[in-house]
Short mmCIF file of C-alpha atoms in Angstrom, two decimals:
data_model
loop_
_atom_site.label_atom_id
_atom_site.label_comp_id
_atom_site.label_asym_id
_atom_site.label_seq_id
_atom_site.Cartn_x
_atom_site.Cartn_y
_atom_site.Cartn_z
CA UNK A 1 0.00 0.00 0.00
CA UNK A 2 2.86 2.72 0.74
CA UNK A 3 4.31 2.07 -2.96
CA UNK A 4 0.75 2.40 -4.48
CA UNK A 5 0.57 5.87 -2.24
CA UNK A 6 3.86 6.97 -3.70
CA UNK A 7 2.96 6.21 -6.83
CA UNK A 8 -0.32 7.43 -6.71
CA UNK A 9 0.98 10.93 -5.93
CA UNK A 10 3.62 11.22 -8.59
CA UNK A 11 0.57 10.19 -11.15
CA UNK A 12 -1.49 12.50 -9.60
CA UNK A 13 1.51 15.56 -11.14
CA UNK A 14 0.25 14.19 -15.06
CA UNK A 15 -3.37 15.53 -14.71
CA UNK A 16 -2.37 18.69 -12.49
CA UNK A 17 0.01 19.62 -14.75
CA UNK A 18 -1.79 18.86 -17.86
CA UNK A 19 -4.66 20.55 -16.84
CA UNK A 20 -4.37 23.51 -15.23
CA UNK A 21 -1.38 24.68 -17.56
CA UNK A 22 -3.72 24.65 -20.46
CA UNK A 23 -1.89 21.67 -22.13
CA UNK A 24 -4.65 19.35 -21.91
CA UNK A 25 -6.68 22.35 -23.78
CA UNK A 26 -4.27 22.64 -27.04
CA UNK A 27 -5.28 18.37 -27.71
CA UNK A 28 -8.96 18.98 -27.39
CA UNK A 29 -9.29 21.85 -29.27
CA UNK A 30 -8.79 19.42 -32.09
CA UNK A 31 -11.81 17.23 -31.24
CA UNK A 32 -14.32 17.18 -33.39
CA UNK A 33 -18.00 15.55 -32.93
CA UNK A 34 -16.44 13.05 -35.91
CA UNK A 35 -13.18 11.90 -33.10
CA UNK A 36 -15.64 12.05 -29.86
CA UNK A 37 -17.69 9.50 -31.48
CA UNK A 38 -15.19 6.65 -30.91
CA UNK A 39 -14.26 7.67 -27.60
CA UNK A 40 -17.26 8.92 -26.02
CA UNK A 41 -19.40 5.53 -27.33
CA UNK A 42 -16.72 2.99 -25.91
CA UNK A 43 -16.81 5.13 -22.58
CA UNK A 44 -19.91 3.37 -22.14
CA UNK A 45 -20.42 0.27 -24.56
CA UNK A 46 -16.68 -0.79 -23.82
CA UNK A 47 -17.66 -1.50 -20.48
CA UNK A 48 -20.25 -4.63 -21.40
CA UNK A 49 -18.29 -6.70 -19.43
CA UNK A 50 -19.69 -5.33 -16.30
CA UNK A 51 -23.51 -5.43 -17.15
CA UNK A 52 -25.24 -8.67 -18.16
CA UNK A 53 -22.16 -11.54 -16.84
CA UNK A 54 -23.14 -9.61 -13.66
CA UNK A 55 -26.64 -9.83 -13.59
CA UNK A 56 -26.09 -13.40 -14.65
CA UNK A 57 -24.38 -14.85 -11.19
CA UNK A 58 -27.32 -14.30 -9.68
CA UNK A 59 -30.16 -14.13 -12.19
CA UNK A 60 -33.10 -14.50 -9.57
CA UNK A 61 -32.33 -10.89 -7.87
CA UNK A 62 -30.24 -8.86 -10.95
CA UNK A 63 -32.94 -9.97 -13.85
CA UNK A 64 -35.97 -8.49 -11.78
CA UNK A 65 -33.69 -5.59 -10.96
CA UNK A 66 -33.05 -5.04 -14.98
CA UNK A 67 -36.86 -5.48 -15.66
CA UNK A 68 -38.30 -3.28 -13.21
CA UNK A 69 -35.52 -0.45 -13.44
CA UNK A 70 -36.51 -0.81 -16.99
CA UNK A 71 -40.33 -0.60 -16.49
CA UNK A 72 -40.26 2.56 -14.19
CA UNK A 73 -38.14 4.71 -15.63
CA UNK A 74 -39.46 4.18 -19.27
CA UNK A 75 -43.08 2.77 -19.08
CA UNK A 76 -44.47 4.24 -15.80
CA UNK A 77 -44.06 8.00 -16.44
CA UNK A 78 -46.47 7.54 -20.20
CA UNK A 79 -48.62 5.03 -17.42
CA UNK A 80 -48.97 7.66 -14.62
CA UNK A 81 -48.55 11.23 -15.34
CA UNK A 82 -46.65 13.14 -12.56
CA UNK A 83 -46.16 16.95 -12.87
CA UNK A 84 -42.86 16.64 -10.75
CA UNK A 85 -41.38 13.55 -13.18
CA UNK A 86 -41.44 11.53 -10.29
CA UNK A 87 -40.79 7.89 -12.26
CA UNK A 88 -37.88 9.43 -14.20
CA UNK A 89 -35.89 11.20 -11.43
CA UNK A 90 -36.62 8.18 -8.72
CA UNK A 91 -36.66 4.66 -10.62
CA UNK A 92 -33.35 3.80 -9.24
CA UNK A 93 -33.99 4.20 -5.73
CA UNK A 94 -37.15 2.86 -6.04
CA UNK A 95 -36.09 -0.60 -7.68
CA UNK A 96 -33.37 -0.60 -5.83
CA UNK A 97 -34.76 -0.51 -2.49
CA UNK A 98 -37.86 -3.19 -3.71
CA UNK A 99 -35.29 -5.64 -5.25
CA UNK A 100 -32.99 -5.33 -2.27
CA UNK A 101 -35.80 -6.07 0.10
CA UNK A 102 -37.22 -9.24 -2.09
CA UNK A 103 -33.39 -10.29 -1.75
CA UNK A 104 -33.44 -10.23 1.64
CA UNK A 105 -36.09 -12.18 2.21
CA UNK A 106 -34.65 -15.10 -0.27
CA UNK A 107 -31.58 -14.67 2.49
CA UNK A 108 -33.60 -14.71 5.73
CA UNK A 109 -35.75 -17.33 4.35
CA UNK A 110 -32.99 -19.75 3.59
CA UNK A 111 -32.88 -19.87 -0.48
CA UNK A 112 -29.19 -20.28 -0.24
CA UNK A 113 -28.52 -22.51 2.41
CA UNK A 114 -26.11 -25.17 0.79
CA UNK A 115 -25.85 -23.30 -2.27
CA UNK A 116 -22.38 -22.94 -3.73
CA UNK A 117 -20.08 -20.04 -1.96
CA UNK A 118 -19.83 -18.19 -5.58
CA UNK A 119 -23.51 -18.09 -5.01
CA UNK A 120 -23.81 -17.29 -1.76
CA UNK A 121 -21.51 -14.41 -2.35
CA UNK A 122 -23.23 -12.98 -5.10
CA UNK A 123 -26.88 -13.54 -3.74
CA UNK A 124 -26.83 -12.96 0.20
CA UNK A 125 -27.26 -9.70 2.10
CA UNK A 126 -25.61 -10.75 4.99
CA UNK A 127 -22.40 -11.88 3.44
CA UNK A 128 -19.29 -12.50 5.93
CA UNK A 129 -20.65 -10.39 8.83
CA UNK A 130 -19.88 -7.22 7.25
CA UNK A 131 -22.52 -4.88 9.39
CA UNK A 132 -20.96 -6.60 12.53
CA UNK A 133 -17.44 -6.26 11.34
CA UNK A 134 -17.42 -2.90 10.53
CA UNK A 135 -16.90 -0.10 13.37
CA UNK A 136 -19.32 2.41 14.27
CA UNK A 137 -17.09 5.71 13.58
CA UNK A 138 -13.68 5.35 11.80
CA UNK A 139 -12.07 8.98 10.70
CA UNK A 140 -9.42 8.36 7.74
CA UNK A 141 -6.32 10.22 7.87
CA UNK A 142 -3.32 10.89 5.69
CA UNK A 143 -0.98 8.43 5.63
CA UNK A 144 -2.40 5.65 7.29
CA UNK A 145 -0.39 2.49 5.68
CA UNK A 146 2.60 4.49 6.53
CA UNK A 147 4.96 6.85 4.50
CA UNK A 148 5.09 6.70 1.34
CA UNK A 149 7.34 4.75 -0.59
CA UNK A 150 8.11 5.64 -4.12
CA UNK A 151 9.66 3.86 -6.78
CA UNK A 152 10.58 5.05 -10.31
CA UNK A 153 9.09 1.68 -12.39
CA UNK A 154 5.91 1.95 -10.44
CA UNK A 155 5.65 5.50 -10.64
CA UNK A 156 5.89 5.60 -14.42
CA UNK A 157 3.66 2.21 -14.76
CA UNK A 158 1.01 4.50 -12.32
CA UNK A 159 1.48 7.54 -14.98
CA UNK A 160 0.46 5.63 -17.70
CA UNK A 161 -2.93 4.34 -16.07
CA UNK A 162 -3.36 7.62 -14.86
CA UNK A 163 -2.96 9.05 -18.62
CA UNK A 164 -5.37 6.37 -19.92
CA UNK A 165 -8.05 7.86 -16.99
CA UNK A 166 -7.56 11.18 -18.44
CA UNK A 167 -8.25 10.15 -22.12
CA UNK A 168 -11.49 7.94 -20.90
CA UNK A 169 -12.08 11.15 -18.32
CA UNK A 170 -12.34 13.29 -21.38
CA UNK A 171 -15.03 10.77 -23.04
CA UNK A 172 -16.89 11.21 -19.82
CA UNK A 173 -16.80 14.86 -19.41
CA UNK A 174 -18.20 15.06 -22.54
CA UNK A 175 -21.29 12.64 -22.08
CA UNK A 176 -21.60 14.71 -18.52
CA UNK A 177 -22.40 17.96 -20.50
CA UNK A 178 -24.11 16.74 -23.25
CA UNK A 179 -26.58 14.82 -20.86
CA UNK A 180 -27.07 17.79 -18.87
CA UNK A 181 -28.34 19.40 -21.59
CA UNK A 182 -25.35 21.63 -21.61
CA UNK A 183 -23.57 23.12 -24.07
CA UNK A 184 -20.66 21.56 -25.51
CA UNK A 185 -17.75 21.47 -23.47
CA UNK A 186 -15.02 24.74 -24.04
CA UNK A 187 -11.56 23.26 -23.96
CA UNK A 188 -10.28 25.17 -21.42
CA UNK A 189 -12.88 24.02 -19.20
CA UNK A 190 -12.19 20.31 -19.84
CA UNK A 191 -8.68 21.11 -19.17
CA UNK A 192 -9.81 22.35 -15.80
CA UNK A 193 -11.79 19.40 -14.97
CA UNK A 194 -8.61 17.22 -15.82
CA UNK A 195 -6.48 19.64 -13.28
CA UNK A 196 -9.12 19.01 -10.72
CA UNK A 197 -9.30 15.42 -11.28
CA UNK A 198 -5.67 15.22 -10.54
CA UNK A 199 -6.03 16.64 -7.26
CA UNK A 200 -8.53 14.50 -6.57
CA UNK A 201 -5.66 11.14 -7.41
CA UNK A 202 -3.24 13.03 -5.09
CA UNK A 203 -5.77 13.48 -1.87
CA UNK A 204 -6.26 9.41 -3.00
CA UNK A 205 -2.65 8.90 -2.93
CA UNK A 206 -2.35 11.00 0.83
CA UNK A 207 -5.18 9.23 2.21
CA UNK A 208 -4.26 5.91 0.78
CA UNK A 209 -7.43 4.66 -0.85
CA UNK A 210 -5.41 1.70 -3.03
CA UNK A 211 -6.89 3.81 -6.13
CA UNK A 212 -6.80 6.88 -8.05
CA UNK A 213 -9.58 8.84 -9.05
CA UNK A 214 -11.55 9.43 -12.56
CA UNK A 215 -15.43 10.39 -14.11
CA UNK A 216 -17.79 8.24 -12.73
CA UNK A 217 -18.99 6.87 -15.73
CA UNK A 218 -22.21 4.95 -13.68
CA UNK A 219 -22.69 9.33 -12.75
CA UNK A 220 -22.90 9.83 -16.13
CA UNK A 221 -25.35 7.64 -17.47
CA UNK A 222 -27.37 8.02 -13.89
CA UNK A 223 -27.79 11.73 -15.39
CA UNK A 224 -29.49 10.40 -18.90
CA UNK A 225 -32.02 8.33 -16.73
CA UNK A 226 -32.25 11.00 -14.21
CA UNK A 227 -32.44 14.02 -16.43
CA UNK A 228 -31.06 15.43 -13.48
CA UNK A 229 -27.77 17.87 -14.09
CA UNK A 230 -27.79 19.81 -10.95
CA UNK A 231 -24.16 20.42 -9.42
CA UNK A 232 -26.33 20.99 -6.24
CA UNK A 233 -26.92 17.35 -6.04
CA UNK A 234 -23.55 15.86 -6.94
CA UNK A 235 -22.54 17.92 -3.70
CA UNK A 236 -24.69 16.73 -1.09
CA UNK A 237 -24.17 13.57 -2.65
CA UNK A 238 -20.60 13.74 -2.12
CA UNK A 239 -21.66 14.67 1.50
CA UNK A 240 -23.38 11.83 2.43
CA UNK A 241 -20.25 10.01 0.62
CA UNK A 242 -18.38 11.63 3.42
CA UNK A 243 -20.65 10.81 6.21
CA UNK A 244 -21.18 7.30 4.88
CA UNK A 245 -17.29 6.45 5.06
CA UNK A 246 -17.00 8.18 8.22
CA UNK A 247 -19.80 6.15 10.09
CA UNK A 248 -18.59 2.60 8.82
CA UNK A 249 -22.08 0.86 10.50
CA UNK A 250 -24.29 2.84 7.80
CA UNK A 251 -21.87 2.05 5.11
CA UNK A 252 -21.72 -1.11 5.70
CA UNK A 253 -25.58 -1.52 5.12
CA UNK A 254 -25.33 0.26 1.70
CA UNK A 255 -22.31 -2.71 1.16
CA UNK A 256 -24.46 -5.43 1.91
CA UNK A 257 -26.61 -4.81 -1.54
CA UNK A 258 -26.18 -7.51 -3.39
CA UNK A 259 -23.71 -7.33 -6.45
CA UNK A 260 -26.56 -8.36 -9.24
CA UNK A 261 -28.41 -5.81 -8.22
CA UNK A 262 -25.88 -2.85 -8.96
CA UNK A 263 -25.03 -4.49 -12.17
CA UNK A 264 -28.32 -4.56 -13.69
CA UNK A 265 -27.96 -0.96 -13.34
CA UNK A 266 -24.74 -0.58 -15.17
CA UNK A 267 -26.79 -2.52 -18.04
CA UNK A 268 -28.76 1.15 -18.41
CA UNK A 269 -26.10 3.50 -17.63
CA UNK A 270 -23.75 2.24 -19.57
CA UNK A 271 -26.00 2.07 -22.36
CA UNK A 272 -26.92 5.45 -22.35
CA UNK A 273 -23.18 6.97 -21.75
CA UNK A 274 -22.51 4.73 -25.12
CA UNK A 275 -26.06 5.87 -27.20
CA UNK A 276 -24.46 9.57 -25.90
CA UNK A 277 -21.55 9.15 -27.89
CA UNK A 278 -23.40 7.78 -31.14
CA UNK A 279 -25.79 10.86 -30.89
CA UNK A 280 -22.82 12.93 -31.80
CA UNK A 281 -23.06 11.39 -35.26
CA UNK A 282 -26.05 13.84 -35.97
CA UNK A 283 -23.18 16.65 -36.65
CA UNK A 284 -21.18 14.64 -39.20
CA UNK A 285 -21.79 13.39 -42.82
CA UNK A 286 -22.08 9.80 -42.57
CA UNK A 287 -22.36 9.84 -46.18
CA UNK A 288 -18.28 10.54 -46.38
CA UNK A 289 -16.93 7.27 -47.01
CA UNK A 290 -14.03 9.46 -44.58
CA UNK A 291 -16.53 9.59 -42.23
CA UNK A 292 -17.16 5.88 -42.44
CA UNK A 293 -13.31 4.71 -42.69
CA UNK A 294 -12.48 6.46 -39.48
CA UNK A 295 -15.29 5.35 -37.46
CA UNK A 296 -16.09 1.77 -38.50
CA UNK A 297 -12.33 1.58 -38.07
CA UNK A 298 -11.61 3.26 -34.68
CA UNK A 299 -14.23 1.74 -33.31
CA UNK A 300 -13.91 -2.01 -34.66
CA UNK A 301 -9.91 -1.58 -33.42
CA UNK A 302 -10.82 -0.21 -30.21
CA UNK A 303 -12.61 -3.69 -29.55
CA UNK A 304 -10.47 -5.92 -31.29
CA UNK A 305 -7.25 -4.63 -29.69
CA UNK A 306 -8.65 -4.43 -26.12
CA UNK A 307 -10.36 -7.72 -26.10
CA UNK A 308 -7.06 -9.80 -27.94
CA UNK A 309 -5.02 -7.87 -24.54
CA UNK A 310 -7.72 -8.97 -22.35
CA UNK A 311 -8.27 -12.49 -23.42
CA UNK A 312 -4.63 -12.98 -23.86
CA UNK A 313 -3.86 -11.36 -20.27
CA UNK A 314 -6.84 -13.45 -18.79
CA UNK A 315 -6.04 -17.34 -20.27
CA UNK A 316 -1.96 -16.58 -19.59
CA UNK A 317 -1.84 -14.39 -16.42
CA UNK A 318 0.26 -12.17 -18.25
CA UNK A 319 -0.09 -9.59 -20.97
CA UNK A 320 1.32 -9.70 -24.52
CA UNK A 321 4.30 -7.23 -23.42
CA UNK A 322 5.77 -9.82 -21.23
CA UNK A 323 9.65 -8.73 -20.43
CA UNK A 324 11.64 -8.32 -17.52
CA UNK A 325 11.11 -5.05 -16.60
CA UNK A 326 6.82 -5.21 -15.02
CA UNK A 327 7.00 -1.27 -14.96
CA UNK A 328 7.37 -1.65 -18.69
CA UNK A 329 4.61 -4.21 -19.28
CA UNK A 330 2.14 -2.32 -17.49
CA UNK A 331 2.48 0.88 -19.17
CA UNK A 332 1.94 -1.02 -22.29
CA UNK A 333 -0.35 -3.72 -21.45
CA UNK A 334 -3.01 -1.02 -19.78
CA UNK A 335 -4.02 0.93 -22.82
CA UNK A 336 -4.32 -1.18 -25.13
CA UNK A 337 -6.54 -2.64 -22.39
CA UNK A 338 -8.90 -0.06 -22.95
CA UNK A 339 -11.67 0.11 -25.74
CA UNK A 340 -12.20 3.58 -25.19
CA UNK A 341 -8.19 5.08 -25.51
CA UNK A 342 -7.41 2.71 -28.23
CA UNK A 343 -10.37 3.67 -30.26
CA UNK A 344 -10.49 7.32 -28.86
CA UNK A 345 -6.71 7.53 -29.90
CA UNK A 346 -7.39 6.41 -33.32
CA UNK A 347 -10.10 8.68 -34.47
CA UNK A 348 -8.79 11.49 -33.02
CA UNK A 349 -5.11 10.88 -34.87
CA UNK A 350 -6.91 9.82 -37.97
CA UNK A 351 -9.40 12.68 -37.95
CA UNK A 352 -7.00 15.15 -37.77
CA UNK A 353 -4.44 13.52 -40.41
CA UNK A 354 -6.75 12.43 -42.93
CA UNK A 355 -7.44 14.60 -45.79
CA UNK A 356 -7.90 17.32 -43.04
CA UNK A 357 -6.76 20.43 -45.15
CA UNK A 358 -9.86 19.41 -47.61
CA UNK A 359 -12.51 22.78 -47.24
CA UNK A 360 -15.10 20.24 -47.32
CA UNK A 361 -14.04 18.00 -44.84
CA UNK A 362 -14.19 20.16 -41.98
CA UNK A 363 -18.78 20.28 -42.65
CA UNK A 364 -18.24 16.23 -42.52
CA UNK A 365 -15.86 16.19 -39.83
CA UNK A 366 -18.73 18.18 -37.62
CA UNK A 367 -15.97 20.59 -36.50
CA UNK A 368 -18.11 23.86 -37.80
CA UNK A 369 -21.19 23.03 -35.03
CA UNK A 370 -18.19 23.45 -32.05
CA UNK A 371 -16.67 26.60 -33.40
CA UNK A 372 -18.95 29.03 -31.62
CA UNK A 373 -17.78 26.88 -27.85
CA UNK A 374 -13.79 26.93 -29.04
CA UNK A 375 -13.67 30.07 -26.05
CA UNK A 376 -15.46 29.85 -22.75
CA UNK A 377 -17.11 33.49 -23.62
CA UNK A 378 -17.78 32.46 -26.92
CA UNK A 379 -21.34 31.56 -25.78
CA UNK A 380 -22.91 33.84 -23.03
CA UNK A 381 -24.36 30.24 -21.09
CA UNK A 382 -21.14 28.86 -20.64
CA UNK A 383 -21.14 31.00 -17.39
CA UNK A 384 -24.04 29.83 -15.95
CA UNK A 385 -22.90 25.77 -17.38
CA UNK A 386 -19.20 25.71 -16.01
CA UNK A 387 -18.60 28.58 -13.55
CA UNK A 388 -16.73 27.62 -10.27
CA UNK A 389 -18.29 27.99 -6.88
CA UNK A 390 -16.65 30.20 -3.72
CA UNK A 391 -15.52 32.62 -6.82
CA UNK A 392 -12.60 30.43 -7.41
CA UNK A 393 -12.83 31.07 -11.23
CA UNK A 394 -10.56 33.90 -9.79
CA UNK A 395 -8.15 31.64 -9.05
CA UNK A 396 -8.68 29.48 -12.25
CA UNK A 397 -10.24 31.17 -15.44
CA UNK A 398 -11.26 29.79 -18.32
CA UNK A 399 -9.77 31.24 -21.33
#
């Protein structure tokens, strides 16, 4: 734990300095809605590993999860008309809490008694003694596993994870603002995000969390179901974050949901992060054969690539870049792990290499809809959108 704190806080110096010295804003001024396409879609579909295999180890609790959340949020709002969208903005707290309460009762009621551990683990609310284990007030503090150690192979092996965060981060940020019903995302405010992101990695690496820190991407879709974009609510979410780690008893009872159940919701936010990214399509010319090249390509690589690293890393225990040196390994072996930075990395290199100097590309490319958002005053709303709190866009304009 004291080398993943080290190297935790030396990663944590690649999005600080990226973002807030603007560098992060020179690359993604060259994004068009042709590149974000690639990266913004595998954001969400490259995560199908999570959803369905999921909901699948315990089909009896995740499947009526996935049905219902499904039912609510799209079927009861046209069923029962609520002036205050009641359906849309609570369906995941309300299936939640009914599937979590039918699982309990398949616990209590002995469902699973001689049923195989994998089973048990996946299926019981009670799993372990983890509301008895867990102590009533616990207050973390920096440095708890010790001080840090650092090392340079780790360090660099961190970087490159942390760099492959930033490029999915990016995807994210953009399926944040475009969910929100936001305007499209100034580069200089990205870059900001980035900055802030990497403080958020080096509090991580100080408090010793075991990981780093990027855009929720479960946040992200939870916004498309929602249709809820309110910075209010993503802080006094983060306080009850706060409160719930503090007082380990009520975490604990949040812990004890059942894993099904939080993967049949990944099956819907995923899915909408990913649709997200193919709405951007609605800006280019998919009659370009361009158009087509880059993204049936980017996108059939970004697959291909990740899931011949991830196969190959799962049936050997090792990944393709197999040498000596495991520093090495892992800063190749990681991105190319990665649907979304493979096929992100592709389009974007491709889009802006590829005939680019072409007057008519740049109409197929989509780049002409984003000009007007290239400056954060370029559009009068990008004040009320992505203006810090406490005044601090003092401290850190947007240019």
């Amino acid at each position: 734990m004291r080398a993943i704190q080290g190297s935790l806080i030396v990663a944590s110096t690649l999005q600080i300095v990226l973002g807030f010295s603007g560098l992060w804003r020179n690359v993604t001024r060259f994004l068009s809605p042709l590149s974000s396409v690639p990266l913004v879609a595998l954001v969400g579909f490259g995560l199908y590993e999570l959803g369905f295999p999921g909901v699948a180890k315990c089909v009896e609790i995740g499947l009526p999860e996935l049905i219902l959340l499904v039912f609510v949020s799209q079927y009861m709002p046209h069923i029962i008309h609520s002036r205050k969208n009641l359906f849309d903005r609570f369906a995941v707290i309300f299936c939640v809490i009914i599937v979590w309460i039918y699982a309990h009762l398949l616990t209590v009621g002995g469902a699973y008694n001689g049923s195989p551990q994998k089973t048990q683990a996946s299926c019981r609310t009670d799993r372990a003694g983890l509301i008895d284990a867990a102590p009533w007030i616990r207050v973390p503090y920096p440095f708890q596993w010790g001080p840090p150690s650092f090392d340079a192979g780790e360090a660099f092996a961190m970087m490159m994870a942390s760099f492959v965060a930033l490029v999915e981060s990016t995807g994210a940020f953009i399926a944040v603002s475009r969910s929100a019903s936001a305007t499209p995302l100034p580069p200089s405010v990205l870059s900001r995000g980035v900055g802030w992101q990497g403080v958020g990695i080096l509090i991580s690496g100080v408090f010793g969390t075991g990981n780093g820190c990027s855009v929720s991407v479960e946040n992200a879709g939870l916004i498309a179901l929602t249709r809820v974009g309110s910075r209010r609510v993503i802080q006094i979410s983060a306080g009850f974050m706060i409160f719930f780690s503090i007082l380990g008893k009520f975490g604990a009872v949040f812990a004890s949901i059942p894993a099904p159940i939080i993967t049949a919701l990944y099956c819907i936010f995923f899915a909408y992060v990913g649709a997200v990214g193919a709405s951007f399509l609605q800006f280019c010319n998919l009659n370009s054969f361009r158009t087509k090249f880059i993204l049936g390509f980017s996108v059939f690589m970004g697959l291909s690539v990740a899931h011949y690293f991830n196969e190959y890393t799962a049936i050997n225990g090792y990944g393709p870049v197999h040498t000596s040196a495991r520093w090495f390994n892992d800063m190749v072996n990681v991105p190319f792990s990665s649907e979304a930075f493979v096929a992100g990395i592709l389009a974007y290199f491709l889009d802006n290499t590829l005939h680019k100097k072409d007057g008519a590309i740049r109409k197929d490319r989509g780049k002409h809809w984003w000009d007007k958002f290239r400056s954060f005053k370029g559009d009068t709303r990008s004040e009320e959108f992505y203006s810090l709190p406490f005044n601090l866009n003092k401290y850190f304009p947007s240019v």
